[in-house]
PDB file of C-alpha atoms in Angstrom:
ATOM      1  CA  MET A 379       8.954  10.813  -8.246  1.00 78.00           C
ATOM      2  CA  MET A 380       6.384  10.315  -5.496  1.00 86.00           C
ATOM      3  CA  GLN A 381       4.595  13.121  -3.745  1.00 90.00           C
ATOM      4  CA  ASP A 382       5.495  11.661  -0.408  1.00 94.00           C
ATOM      5  CA  LEU A 383       7.532   9.270   1.765  1.00 95.00           C
ATOM      6  CA  ALA A 384       4.702   7.029   2.442  1.00 96.00           C
ATOM      7  CA  MET A 385       3.915   6.349  -1.456  1.00 95.00           C
ATOM      8  CA  THR A 386       7.702   5.428  -1.738  1.00 95.00           C
ATOM      9  CA  ILE A 387       7.632   3.008   0.956  1.00 95.00           C
ATOM     10  CA  LEU A 388       4.559   1.303  -0.470  1.00 95.00           C
ATOM     11  CA  ASP A 389       6.027   1.083  -3.729  1.00 93.00           C
ATOM     12  CA  ILE A 390       9.293  -0.373  -2.508  1.00 93.00           C
ATOM     13  CA  ALA A 391       7.585  -2.654  -0.002  1.00 94.00           C
ATOM     14  CA  ASN A 392       5.290  -4.021  -2.843  1.00 92.00           C
ATOM     15  CA  ASN A 393       8.714  -5.295  -4.325  1.00 90.00           C
ATOM     16  CA  SER A 394       8.858  -7.429  -1.345  1.00 92.00           C
ATOM     17  CA  LEU A 395       5.273  -8.673  -1.890  1.00 92.00           C
ATOM     18  CA  ALA A 396       6.044  -9.434  -5.492  1.00 89.00           C
ATOM     19  CA  VAL A 397       8.633 -11.841  -4.516  1.00 89.00           C
ATOM     20  CA  LYS A 398       6.492 -13.584  -1.689  1.00 90.00           C
ATOM     21  CA  ALA A 399       8.293 -12.376   1.401  1.00 93.00           C
ATOM     22  CA  GLN A 400       6.727 -13.350   4.423  1.00 95.00           C
ATOM     23  CA  ARG A 401       8.260 -10.886   6.702  1.00 96.00           C
ATOM     24  CA  ILE A 402       8.741  -7.179   5.784  1.00 97.00           C
ATOM     25  CA  GLU A 403      10.668  -4.775   8.320  1.00 97.00           C
ATOM     26  CA  ILE A 404      10.253  -0.970   7.635  1.00 97.00           C
ATOM     27  CA  GLU A 405      12.489   0.938   9.837  1.00 98.00           C
ATOM     28  CA  ILE A 406      12.016   4.836   9.767  1.00 97.00           C
ATOM     29  CA  VAL A 407      14.160   7.068  11.567  1.00 97.00           C
ATOM     30  CA  ASP A 408      13.152  10.665  11.950  1.00 96.00           C
ATOM     31  CA  SER A 409      15.551  12.866  13.874  1.00 96.00           C
ATOM     32  CA  ASP A 410      15.857  16.396  14.441  1.00 96.00           C
ATOM     33  CA  ALA A 411      19.109  16.085  16.325  1.00 97.00           C
ATOM     34  CA  LYS A 412      20.790  14.404  13.406  1.00 97.00           C
ATOM     35  CA  ASN A 413      18.782  16.279  10.906  1.00 97.00           C
ATOM     36  CA  LEU A 414      18.081  13.031   9.446  1.00 97.00           C
ATOM     37  CA  ILE A 415      15.125  11.091   7.918  1.00 97.00           C
ATOM     38  CA  SER A 416      16.046   7.485   7.001  1.00 97.00           C
ATOM     39  CA  ILE A 417      13.812   4.680   5.449  1.00 97.00           C
ATOM     40  CA  GLU A 418      15.052   0.976   5.574  1.00 97.00           C
ATOM     41  CA  ILE A 419      13.024  -1.783   4.025  1.00 96.00           C
ATOM     42  CA  LYS A 420      14.192  -5.452   4.696  1.00 96.00           C
ATOM     43  CA  ASP A 421      12.708  -8.534   3.657  1.00 95.00           C
ATOM     44  CA  ASN A 422      12.912 -12.252   3.719  1.00 94.00           C
ATOM     45  CA  GLY A 423      12.059 -12.555   0.138  1.00 91.00           C
ATOM     46  CA  LYS A 424      14.146 -14.516  -2.544  1.00 90.00           C
ATOM     47  CA  GLY A 425      16.848 -11.961  -2.586  1.00 90.00           C
ATOM     48  CA  MET A 426      18.721 -10.392  -5.602  1.00 88.00           C
ATOM     49  CA  SER A 427      21.714 -11.672  -7.594  1.00 88.00           C
ATOM     50  CA  ASP A 428      24.909  -9.254  -7.682  1.00 89.00           C
ATOM     51  CA  ASP A 429      23.816  -8.738 -11.331  1.00 86.00           C
ATOM     52  CA  GLN A 430      20.360  -7.584 -10.286  1.00 86.00           C
ATOM     53  CA  ILE A 431      21.686  -5.394  -7.632  1.00 87.00           C
ATOM     54  CA  ALA A 432      24.003  -3.752  -9.955  1.00 84.00           C
ATOM     55  CA  GLN A 433      21.523  -3.045 -12.438  1.00 83.00           C
ATOM     56  CA  ALA A 434      18.444  -2.163 -10.360  1.00 81.00           C
ATOM     57  CA  ILE A 435      19.187   1.579  -9.855  1.00 81.00           C
ATOM     58  CA  ASP A 436      19.035   1.811 -13.795  1.00 78.00           C
ATOM     59  CA  PRO A 437      15.486   3.083 -14.804  1.00 77.00           C
ATOM     60  CA  PHE A 438      15.828   0.813 -18.057  1.00 77.00           C
ATOM     61  CA  TYR A 439      16.321  -2.280 -16.061  1.00 72.00           C
ATOM     62  CA  THR A 440      13.258  -4.253 -15.005  1.00 72.00           C
ATOM     63  CA  THR A 441      12.710  -8.180 -14.338  1.00 72.00           C
ATOM     64  CA  ARG A 442       9.309  -7.934 -15.741  1.00 65.00           C
ATOM     65  CA  LYS A 443       8.755  -8.898 -19.404  1.00 63.00           C
ATOM     66  CA  THR A 444       5.728  -6.413 -20.173  1.00 60.00           C
ATOM     67  CA  ARG A 445       8.038  -3.425 -21.004  1.00 61.00           C
ATOM     68  CA  ARG A 446      11.501  -2.158 -20.435  1.00 63.00           C
ATOM     69  CA  ILE A 447      11.605   0.399 -17.625  1.00 64.00           C
ATOM     70  CA  GLY A 448      11.266  -0.114 -13.810  1.00 71.00           C
ATOM     71  CA  LEU A 449      11.266   3.245 -11.821  1.00 82.00           C
ATOM     72  CA  GLY A 450      10.575   2.174  -8.151  1.00 85.00           C
ATOM     73  CA  ILE A 451      14.276   1.719  -6.881  1.00 89.00           C
ATOM     74  CA  PRO A 452      15.626   4.573  -9.039  1.00 89.00           C
ATOM     75  CA  PHE A 453      12.776   6.856  -7.587  1.00 91.00           C
ATOM     76  CA  PHE A 454      13.917   5.837  -4.094  1.00 93.00           C
ATOM     77  CA  LYS A 455      17.838   6.265  -4.842  1.00 92.00           C
ATOM     78  CA  ASP A 456      16.669   9.885  -6.635  1.00 92.00           C
ATOM     79  CA  LEU A 457      15.081  10.767  -3.313  1.00 93.00           C
ATOM     80  CA  ALA A 458      18.547  10.226  -1.363  1.00 94.00           C
ATOM     81  CA  ASP A 459      20.606  11.979  -4.098  1.00 94.00           C
ATOM     82  CA  LEU A 460      18.252  14.722  -4.209  1.00 94.00           C
ATOM     83  CA  CYS A 461      18.150  15.454  -0.436  1.00 95.00           C
ATOM     84  CA  GLU A 462      21.846  14.958   0.114  1.00 96.00           C
ATOM     85  CA  GLY A 463      21.476  11.514   2.025  1.00 96.00           C
ATOM     86  CA  SER A 464      22.675   8.112   1.163  1.00 96.00           C
ATOM     87  CA  PHE A 465      21.581   5.024  -0.685  1.00 95.00           C
ATOM     88  CA  SER A 466      22.347   1.362  -0.435  1.00 94.00           C
ATOM     89  CA  LEU A 467      20.757  -1.879  -1.755  1.00 93.00           C
ATOM     90  CA  LYS A 468      22.033  -5.158  -0.483  1.00 92.00           C
ATOM     91  CA  SER A 469      20.973  -8.707  -0.708  1.00 92.00           C
ATOM     92  CA  ASP A 470      21.722 -11.235   2.405  1.00 88.00           C
ATOM     93  CA  HIS A 471      18.893 -13.566   2.843  1.00 88.00           C
ATOM     94  CA  GLY A 472      16.268 -11.140   1.150  1.00 92.00           C
ATOM     95  CA  VAL A 473      16.641  -7.604   0.327  1.00 93.00           C
ATOM     96  CA  GLN A 474      17.775  -4.478   2.517  1.00 95.00           C
ATOM     97  CA  ILE A 475      17.331  -1.363   0.749  1.00 94.00           C
ATOM     98  CA  TYR A 476      18.032   2.031   2.529  1.00 96.00           C
ATOM     99  CA  ALA A 477      17.792   5.792   1.814  1.00 96.00           C
ATOM    100  CA  SER A 478      18.323   8.731   4.080  1.00 96.00           C
ATOM    101  CA  MET A 479      17.883  12.165   3.504  1.00 96.00           C
ATOM    102  CA  ARG A 480      18.703  15.505   5.241  1.00 97.00           C
ATOM    103  CA  LYS A 481      15.329  16.307   7.098  1.00 96.00           C
ATOM    104  CA  ASN A 482      15.502  20.162   6.456  1.00 96.00           C
ATOM    105  CA  HIS A 483      16.437  19.748   2.645  1.00 95.00           C
ATOM    106  CA  TRP A 484      14.175  21.845   0.390  1.00 94.00           C
ATOM    107  CA  ASP A 485      13.321  18.724  -1.699  1.00 94.00           C
ATOM    108  CA  ARG A 486      12.458  16.295   0.940  1.00 95.00           C
ATOM    109  CA  PRO A 487       9.040  15.372   0.631  1.00 95.00           C
ATOM    110  CA  PRO A 488       6.543  15.112   3.554  1.00 95.00           C
ATOM    111  CA  MET A 489       5.928  11.690   5.345  1.00 95.00           C
ATOM    112  CA  GLY A 490       2.470  11.344   3.961  1.00 94.00           C
ATOM    113  CA  ASP A 491      -0.308   8.995   5.010  1.00 95.00           C
ATOM    114  CA  LEU A 492       1.868   6.121   6.387  1.00 96.00           C
ATOM    115  CA  GLY A 493      -1.016   4.497   7.851  1.00 96.00           C
ATOM    116  CA  GLU A 494      -2.776   4.173   4.569  1.00 95.00           C
ATOM    117  CA  THR A 495       0.471   2.688   3.140  1.00 96.00           C
ATOM    118  CA  ILE A 496       0.562   0.116   5.872  1.00 97.00           C
ATOM    119  CA  SER A 497      -3.158  -0.782   5.665  1.00 96.00           C
ATOM    120  CA  THR A 498      -2.554  -1.020   1.810  1.00 96.00           C
ATOM    121  CA  LEU A 499       0.263  -3.583   2.012  1.00 96.00           C
ATOM    122  CA  ILE A 500      -1.873  -5.753   4.554  1.00 96.00           C
ATOM    123  CA  GLN A 501      -4.748  -5.632   2.217  1.00 95.00           C
ATOM    124  CA  SER A 502      -2.613  -6.727  -0.665  1.00 94.00           C
ATOM    125  CA  ASP A 503      -1.271  -9.719   1.434  1.00 94.00           C
ATOM    126  CA  PRO A 504      -2.988 -10.208   4.759  1.00 95.00           C
ATOM    127  CA  ASP A 505      -0.440 -13.362   5.617  1.00 95.00           C
ATOM    128  CA  VAL A 506       2.514 -10.872   5.566  1.00 96.00           C
ATOM    129  CA  HIS A 507       4.245 -10.250   8.821  1.00 97.00           C
ATOM    130  CA  LEU A 508       4.768  -6.618   8.635  1.00 97.00           C
ATOM    131  CA  ILE A 509       6.832  -4.761  11.373  1.00 97.00           C
ATOM    132  CA  LEU A 510       7.051  -0.981  11.382  1.00 97.00           C
ATOM    133  CA  THR A 511       9.428   0.946  13.783  1.00 97.00           C
ATOM    134  CA  ILE A 512       9.547   4.743  13.854  1.00 96.00           C
ATOM    135  CA  THR A 513      12.889   5.974  15.990  1.00 96.00           C
ATOM    136  CA  THR A 514      12.560   9.759  16.940  1.00 95.00           C
ATOM    137  CA  ASP A 515      15.096  11.514  19.256  1.00 95.00           C
ATOM    138  CA  ALA A 516      12.906  10.900  22.141  1.00 94.00           C
ATOM    139  CA  GLU A 517      11.590   7.140  21.647  1.00 94.00           C
ATOM    140  CA  THR A 518      11.432   4.156  19.292  1.00 95.00           C
ATOM    141  CA  LYS A 519       7.587   3.277  18.394  1.00 95.00           C
ATOM    142  CA  LYS A 520       6.746  -0.051  17.014  1.00 95.00           C
ATOM    143  CA  PHE A 521       3.730  -1.362  15.085  1.00 95.00           C
ATOM    144  CA  ASP A 522       3.688  -5.285  14.568  1.00 96.00           C
ATOM    145  CA  THR A 523       1.119  -7.238  12.639  1.00 96.00           C
ATOM    146  CA  GLU A 524       1.626 -10.514  14.719  1.00 95.00           C
ATOM    147  CA  GLU A 525       0.705  -8.777  17.830  1.00 94.00           C
ATOM    148  CA  ILE A 526      -2.630  -7.680  16.402  1.00 94.00           C
ATOM    149  CA  LYS A 527      -3.395 -11.171  14.692  1.00 95.00           C
ATOM    150  CA  VAL A 528      -3.028 -12.575  18.300  1.00 94.00           C
ATOM    151  CA  ILE A 529      -5.966 -10.318  19.310  1.00 93.00           C
ATOM    152  CA  LEU A 530      -7.949 -10.865  16.351  1.00 93.00           C
ATOM    153  CA  GLU A 531      -8.092 -14.701  16.946  1.00 91.00           C
ATOM    154  CA  ASP A 532     -10.167 -16.051  13.857  1.00 90.00           C
ATOM    155  CA  ILE A 533     -10.867 -12.649  12.188  1.00 91.00           C
ATOM    156  CA  SER A 534      -8.774 -11.773   9.404  1.00 92.00           C
ATOM    157  CA  ILE A 535      -6.639  -8.560   9.668  1.00 94.00           C
ATOM    158  CA  ALA A 536      -7.745  -7.599   6.155  1.00 92.00           C
ATOM    159  CA  GLU A 537     -11.388  -6.997   7.187  1.00 90.00           C
ATOM    160  CA  PRO A 538     -12.362  -3.357   6.424  1.00 88.00           C
ATOM    161  CA  GLU A 539     -12.972  -2.521  10.076  1.00 88.00           C
ATOM    162  CA  ILE A 540      -9.426  -3.740  11.167  1.00 92.00           C
ATOM    163  CA  LEU A 541      -7.845  -2.175   8.146  1.00 93.00           C
ATOM    164  CA  PHE A 542      -9.449   1.230   9.140  1.00 91.00           C
ATOM    165  CA  TRP A 543      -8.133   0.676  12.778  1.00 93.00           C
ATOM    166  CA  VAL A 544      -4.663  -0.003  11.418  1.00 94.00           C
ATOM    167  CA  LYS A 545      -4.441   2.965   9.293  1.00 94.00           C
ATOM    168  CA  GLN A 546      -5.737   5.373  12.289  1.00 93.00           C
ATOM    169  CA  THR A 547      -3.372   3.349  14.786  1.00 94.00           C
ATOM    170  CA  VAL A 548      -0.322   3.966  12.629  1.00 95.00           C
ATOM    171  CA  ASN A 549      -1.097   7.602  12.026  1.00 94.00           C
ATOM    172  CA  ASP A 550      -1.608   8.159  15.700  1.00 91.00           C
ATOM    173  CA  LEU A 551       1.831   6.583  16.471  1.00 89.00           C
ATOM    174  CA  ILE A 552       3.655   9.154  14.172  1.00 85.00           C
ATOM    175  CA  SER A 553       1.848  12.103  15.429  1.00 82.00           C
ATOM    176  CA  SER A 554       1.634  11.049  19.365  1.00 70.00           C
TER     177      SER A 554
ATOM    178  CA  MET B1464      -0.709   0.972  21.520  1.00 52.00           C
ATOM    179  CA  LYS B1465      -3.557   2.547  23.244  1.00 56.00           C
ATOM    180  CA  SER B1466      -6.333   1.300  21.249  1.00 80.00           C
ATOM    181  CA  LEU B1467      -5.972  -2.332  21.747  1.00 84.00           C
ATOM    182  CA  GLU B1468      -9.381  -2.472  23.648  1.00 87.00           C
ATOM    183  CA  GLU B1469     -10.883  -0.673  20.534  1.00 90.00           C
ATOM    184  CA  LEU B1470      -9.445  -3.391  18.328  1.00 92.00           C
ATOM    185  CA  LYS B1471     -11.238  -6.118  20.416  1.00 91.00           C
ATOM    186  CA  LYS B1472     -14.567  -4.306  19.903  1.00 90.00           C
ATOM    187  CA  LEU B1473     -13.876  -4.210  16.103  1.00 90.00           C
ATOM    188  CA  ARG B1474     -12.825  -7.896  16.114  1.00 91.00           C
ATOM    189  CA  ASP B1475     -16.339  -8.636  17.482  1.00 89.00           C
ATOM    190  CA  LEU B1476     -18.207  -6.440  15.219  1.00 87.00           C
ATOM    191  CA  SER B1477     -16.214  -8.079  12.202  1.00 86.00           C
ATOM    192  CA  ARG B1478     -17.165 -11.357  13.345  1.00 86.00           C
ATOM    193  CA  SER B1479     -20.856 -10.350  13.462  1.00 83.00           C
ATOM    194  CA  LYS B1480     -20.590  -8.919  10.043  1.00 81.00           C
ATOM    195  CA  ILE B1481     -18.745 -11.438   8.403  1.00 79.00           C
ATOM    196  CA  GLU B1482     -21.618 -14.022   7.876  1.00 75.00           C
ATOM    197  CA  MET B1483     -23.639 -11.401   6.291  1.00 73.00           C
ATOM    198  CA  ARG B1484     -20.740 -10.565   3.935  1.00 74.00           C
ATOM    199  CA  ASN B1485     -19.925 -13.847   2.797  1.00 72.00           C
ATOM    200  CA  SER B1486     -23.269 -15.407   2.788  1.00 69.00           C
ATOM    201  CA  THR B1487     -24.022 -14.367  -0.923  1.00 68.00           C
ATOM    202  CA  ASP B1488     -21.589 -15.147  -3.814  1.00 74.00           C
ATOM    203  CA  LYS B1489     -19.394 -12.319  -4.853  1.00 81.00           C
ATOM    204  CA  LYS B1490     -20.806 -11.021  -8.186  1.00 87.00           C
ATOM    205  CA  TYR B1491     -18.069  -8.610  -8.979  1.00 93.00           C
ATOM    206  CA  ARG B1492     -14.239  -8.292  -8.726  1.00 93.00           C
ATOM    207  CA  VAL B1493     -12.776  -4.846  -8.406  1.00 95.00           C
ATOM    208  CA  VAL B1494      -9.283  -4.555  -9.078  1.00 96.00           C
ATOM    209  CA  VAL B1495      -6.958  -1.393  -8.415  1.00 96.00           C
ATOM    210  CA  GLY B1496      -3.521  -0.868 -10.374  1.00 95.00           C
ATOM    211  CA  MET B1497      -0.769  -0.496  -7.352  1.00 95.00           C
ATOM    212  CA  ALA B1498       2.395  -0.282  -9.239  1.00 93.00           C
ATOM    213  CA  THR B1499       4.939   2.589  -9.193  1.00 91.00           C
ATOM    214  CA  CYS B1500       2.657   4.622 -11.780  1.00 92.00           C
ATOM    215  CA  GLY B1501      -0.693   3.837 -10.072  1.00 94.00           C
ATOM    216  CA  ILE B1502       0.849   4.672  -6.660  1.00 95.00           C
ATOM    217  CA  ALA B1503       2.448   7.954  -8.009  1.00 94.00           C
ATOM    218  CA  ALA B1504      -0.943   9.112  -9.734  1.00 95.00           C
ATOM    219  CA  GLY B1505      -2.912   8.491  -6.509  1.00 95.00           C
ATOM    220  CA  ALA B1506      -4.128   4.880  -6.573  1.00 96.00           C
ATOM    221  CA  ARG B1507      -3.826   4.285  -2.654  1.00 95.00           C
ATOM    222  CA  PRO B1508      -6.628   6.481  -1.556  1.00 96.00           C
ATOM    223  CA  VAL B1509      -8.672   5.172  -4.365  1.00 97.00           C
ATOM    224  CA  LEU B1510      -8.249   1.609  -3.048  1.00 96.00           C
ATOM    225  CA  ASN B1511      -8.764   2.791   0.494  1.00 95.00           C
ATOM    226  CA  ALA B1512     -11.944   4.457  -0.484  1.00 95.00           C
ATOM    227  CA  LEU B1513     -13.177   1.256  -2.268  1.00 95.00           C
ATOM    228  CA  VAL B1514     -12.437  -0.883   0.774  1.00 92.00           C
ATOM    229  CA  GLU B1515     -14.139   1.696   3.142  1.00 90.00           C
ATOM    230  CA  GLU B1516     -17.112   1.942   1.072  1.00 91.00           C
ATOM    231  CA  SER B1517     -17.296  -1.912   0.352  1.00 86.00           C
ATOM    232  CA  ALA B1518     -17.032  -2.627   4.271  1.00 79.00           C
ATOM    233  CA  LYS B1519     -20.571  -1.127   4.504  1.00 79.00           C
ATOM    234  CA  GLY B1520     -21.862  -4.674   3.263  1.00 69.00           C
ATOM    235  CA  ILE B1521     -24.390  -3.885   0.593  1.00 76.00           C
ATOM    236  CA  TYR B1522     -21.940  -4.637  -2.181  1.00 85.00           C
ATOM    237  CA  SER B1523     -21.377  -7.970  -3.893  1.00 86.00           C
ATOM    238  CA  CYS B1524     -17.597  -7.589  -4.677  1.00 89.00           C
ATOM    239  CA  THR B1525     -14.162  -8.217  -3.685  1.00 89.00           C
ATOM    240  CA  VAL B1526     -11.391  -5.541  -3.788  1.00 93.00           C
ATOM    241  CA  THR B1527      -7.987  -6.515  -5.030  1.00 93.00           C
ATOM    242  CA  GLN B1528      -4.724  -4.985  -5.914  1.00 95.00           C
ATOM    243  CA  THR B1529      -2.723  -5.827  -9.142  1.00 94.00           C
ATOM    244  CA  GLY B1530       0.636  -4.590 -10.650  1.00 89.00           C
ATOM    245  CA  CYS B1531       0.822  -2.006 -13.593  1.00 88.00           C
ATOM    246  CA  ILE B1532      -2.054  -2.493 -16.050  1.00 89.00           C
ATOM    247  CA  GLY B1533      -0.028  -0.852 -18.765  1.00 86.00           C
ATOM    248  CA  MET B1534      -1.683   2.466 -19.460  1.00 90.00           C
ATOM    249  CA  CYS B1535       0.207   4.480 -16.881  1.00 90.00           C
ATOM    250  CA  SER B1536      -0.718   7.668 -18.365  1.00 93.00           C
ATOM    251  CA  LEU B1537      -4.334   6.945 -17.364  1.00 95.00           C
ATOM    252  CA  GLU B1538      -3.736   5.822 -13.841  1.00 95.00           C
ATOM    253  CA  PRO B1539      -5.176   5.525 -11.274  1.00 97.00           C
ATOM    254  CA  ILE B1540      -7.149   2.715 -13.034  1.00 97.00           C
ATOM    255  CA  VAL B1541      -9.837   0.521 -11.453  1.00 97.00           C
ATOM    256  CA  GLU B1542     -10.967  -2.608 -13.456  1.00 96.00           C
ATOM    257  CA  VAL B1543     -14.479  -4.191 -12.848  1.00 96.00           C
ATOM    258  CA  TYR B1544     -14.869  -7.812 -13.566  1.00 96.00           C
ATOM    259  CA  ASP B1545     -18.242  -9.366 -13.617  1.00 93.00           C
ATOM    260  CA  GLU B1546     -19.535 -12.836 -13.101  1.00 90.00           C
ATOM    261  CA  THR B1547     -18.892 -13.532 -16.803  1.00 92.00           C
ATOM    262  CA  GLY B1548     -15.399 -12.246 -16.577  1.00 92.00           C
ATOM    263  CA  ALA B1549     -16.169  -9.321 -18.780  1.00 94.00           C
ATOM    264  CA  LYS B1550     -14.111  -6.381 -17.800  1.00 95.00           C
ATOM    265  CA  THR B1551     -14.801  -2.766 -17.537  1.00 96.00           C
ATOM    266  CA  THR B1552     -11.860  -0.311 -17.295  1.00 96.00           C
ATOM    267  CA  TYR B1553     -12.234   3.040 -15.469  1.00 97.00           C
ATOM    268  CA  VAL B1554      -9.327   5.242 -15.964  1.00 97.00           C
ATOM    269  CA  LYS B1555      -8.008   8.442 -14.172  1.00 96.00           C
ATOM    270  CA  VAL B1556      -9.978   7.541 -11.144  1.00 97.00           C
ATOM    271  CA  ASP B1557     -10.020   9.412  -7.705  1.00 97.00           C
ATOM    272  CA  ALA B1558     -11.576   8.467  -4.370  1.00 96.00           C
ATOM    273  CA  ALA B1559     -14.949  10.106  -5.141  1.00 97.00           C
ATOM    274  CA  LYS B1560     -15.148   8.674  -8.520  1.00 97.00           C
ATOM    275  CA  ALA B1561     -14.330   5.302  -7.060  1.00 97.00           C
ATOM    276  CA  VAL B1562     -17.326   5.248  -4.559  1.00 96.00           C
ATOM    277  CA  GLU B1563     -19.600   6.537  -7.240  1.00 96.00           C
ATOM    278  CA  ILE B1564     -18.526   3.483  -9.639  1.00 96.00           C
ATOM    279  CA  LEU B1565     -19.006   1.171  -6.739  1.00 95.00           C
ATOM    280  CA  LYS B1566     -22.487   2.449  -6.336  1.00 94.00           C
ATOM    281  CA  SER B1567     -23.372   2.524  -9.624  1.00 94.00           C
ATOM    282  CA  HIS B1568     -21.772  -0.509 -11.183  1.00 95.00           C
ATOM    283  CA  VAL B1569     -21.620  -2.860  -8.445  1.00 93.00           C
ATOM    284  CA  GLY B1570     -24.456  -1.573  -6.523  1.00 91.00           C
ATOM    285  CA  GLU B1571     -27.024  -1.213  -9.634  1.00 91.00           C
ATOM    286  CA  GLY B1572     -25.343  -2.962 -12.379  1.00 92.00           C
ATOM    287  CA  THR B1573     -25.286   0.187 -14.413  1.00 94.00           C
ATOM    288  CA  VAL B1574     -21.537   1.220 -16.117  1.00 95.00           C
ATOM    289  CA  VAL B1575     -20.467   4.667 -15.571  1.00 96.00           C
ATOM    290  CA  GLU B1576     -19.624   5.335 -19.047  1.00 94.00           C
ATOM    291  CA  GLN B1577     -17.886   8.638 -18.649  1.00 94.00           C
ATOM    292  CA  TYR B1578     -15.236   7.420 -16.570  1.00 96.00           C
ATOM    293  CA  THR B1579     -14.596   4.312 -18.890  1.00 95.00           C
ATOM    294  CA  VAL B1580     -11.347   4.133 -20.919  1.00 93.00           C
ATOM    295  CA  ALA B1581     -13.592   4.197 -23.860  1.00 92.00           C
ATOM    296  CA  ALA B1582     -14.809   7.575 -22.990  1.00 89.00           C
ATOM    297  CA  GLN B1583     -11.118   9.071 -23.006  1.00 84.00           C
ATOM    298  CA  LYS B1584     -10.368  11.358 -25.898  1.00 73.00           C
TER     299      LYS B1584
END
């Protein structure tokens, strides 16, 4: 199990990068009114077959050939089970994976450093179009790499100064 | 996003630094394992420490991520490849050790023996 939600998000979104998705949407709902935290990650990668979906929650299933376990998706499902939420995994032109948790549940991990998760994903693949939305009871906040790339002109979003700005901006977005 | 003005300034700063950064061939390749095992063990702060430190521009290296390196119990793992392709594997790295490895190995060409996989008991 991961120590915080940001690590889990990084791990799941890395699956999308591994299948060469060009667009990844990360949608977080953080609601006190509904006593709910949910995380949905959607990509436009090559998707999964029905067979793969059925087997993906089994920790002893993996597509890689190097060894016979894969814990990313089982950890994500575990999070929902442990915190009395729900889990779903679908594939319709890409993959949509969702887990929710009771916000005040004992076992719900803290959010963690979401800014660092986003900057790490961008560092891994600067070309990916990443959209993060965080919906609280009051408002929906959005972070979209395309908007930043327009401002950056010829400068890569993966330049260290820019990555550091991304990390801080995302973390400011959550705390503000 | 309140800090877009700041972003424009950073863009111009990056532009001025890029030429210096790209002027020399990169002698080293620094790779961080970022699979489930690496992330759970704390690889993300290690990567970010390496990116931040290497941004200071005095290191001849690129920093990249990879999947599972195969020794999950020794994560976070950082591999340093030199120009000949020879690899040094550092294990159980944290952010502070990562900066030390960068300074010593990439900066001065001296392997930090005590953090290598060979020094593990």
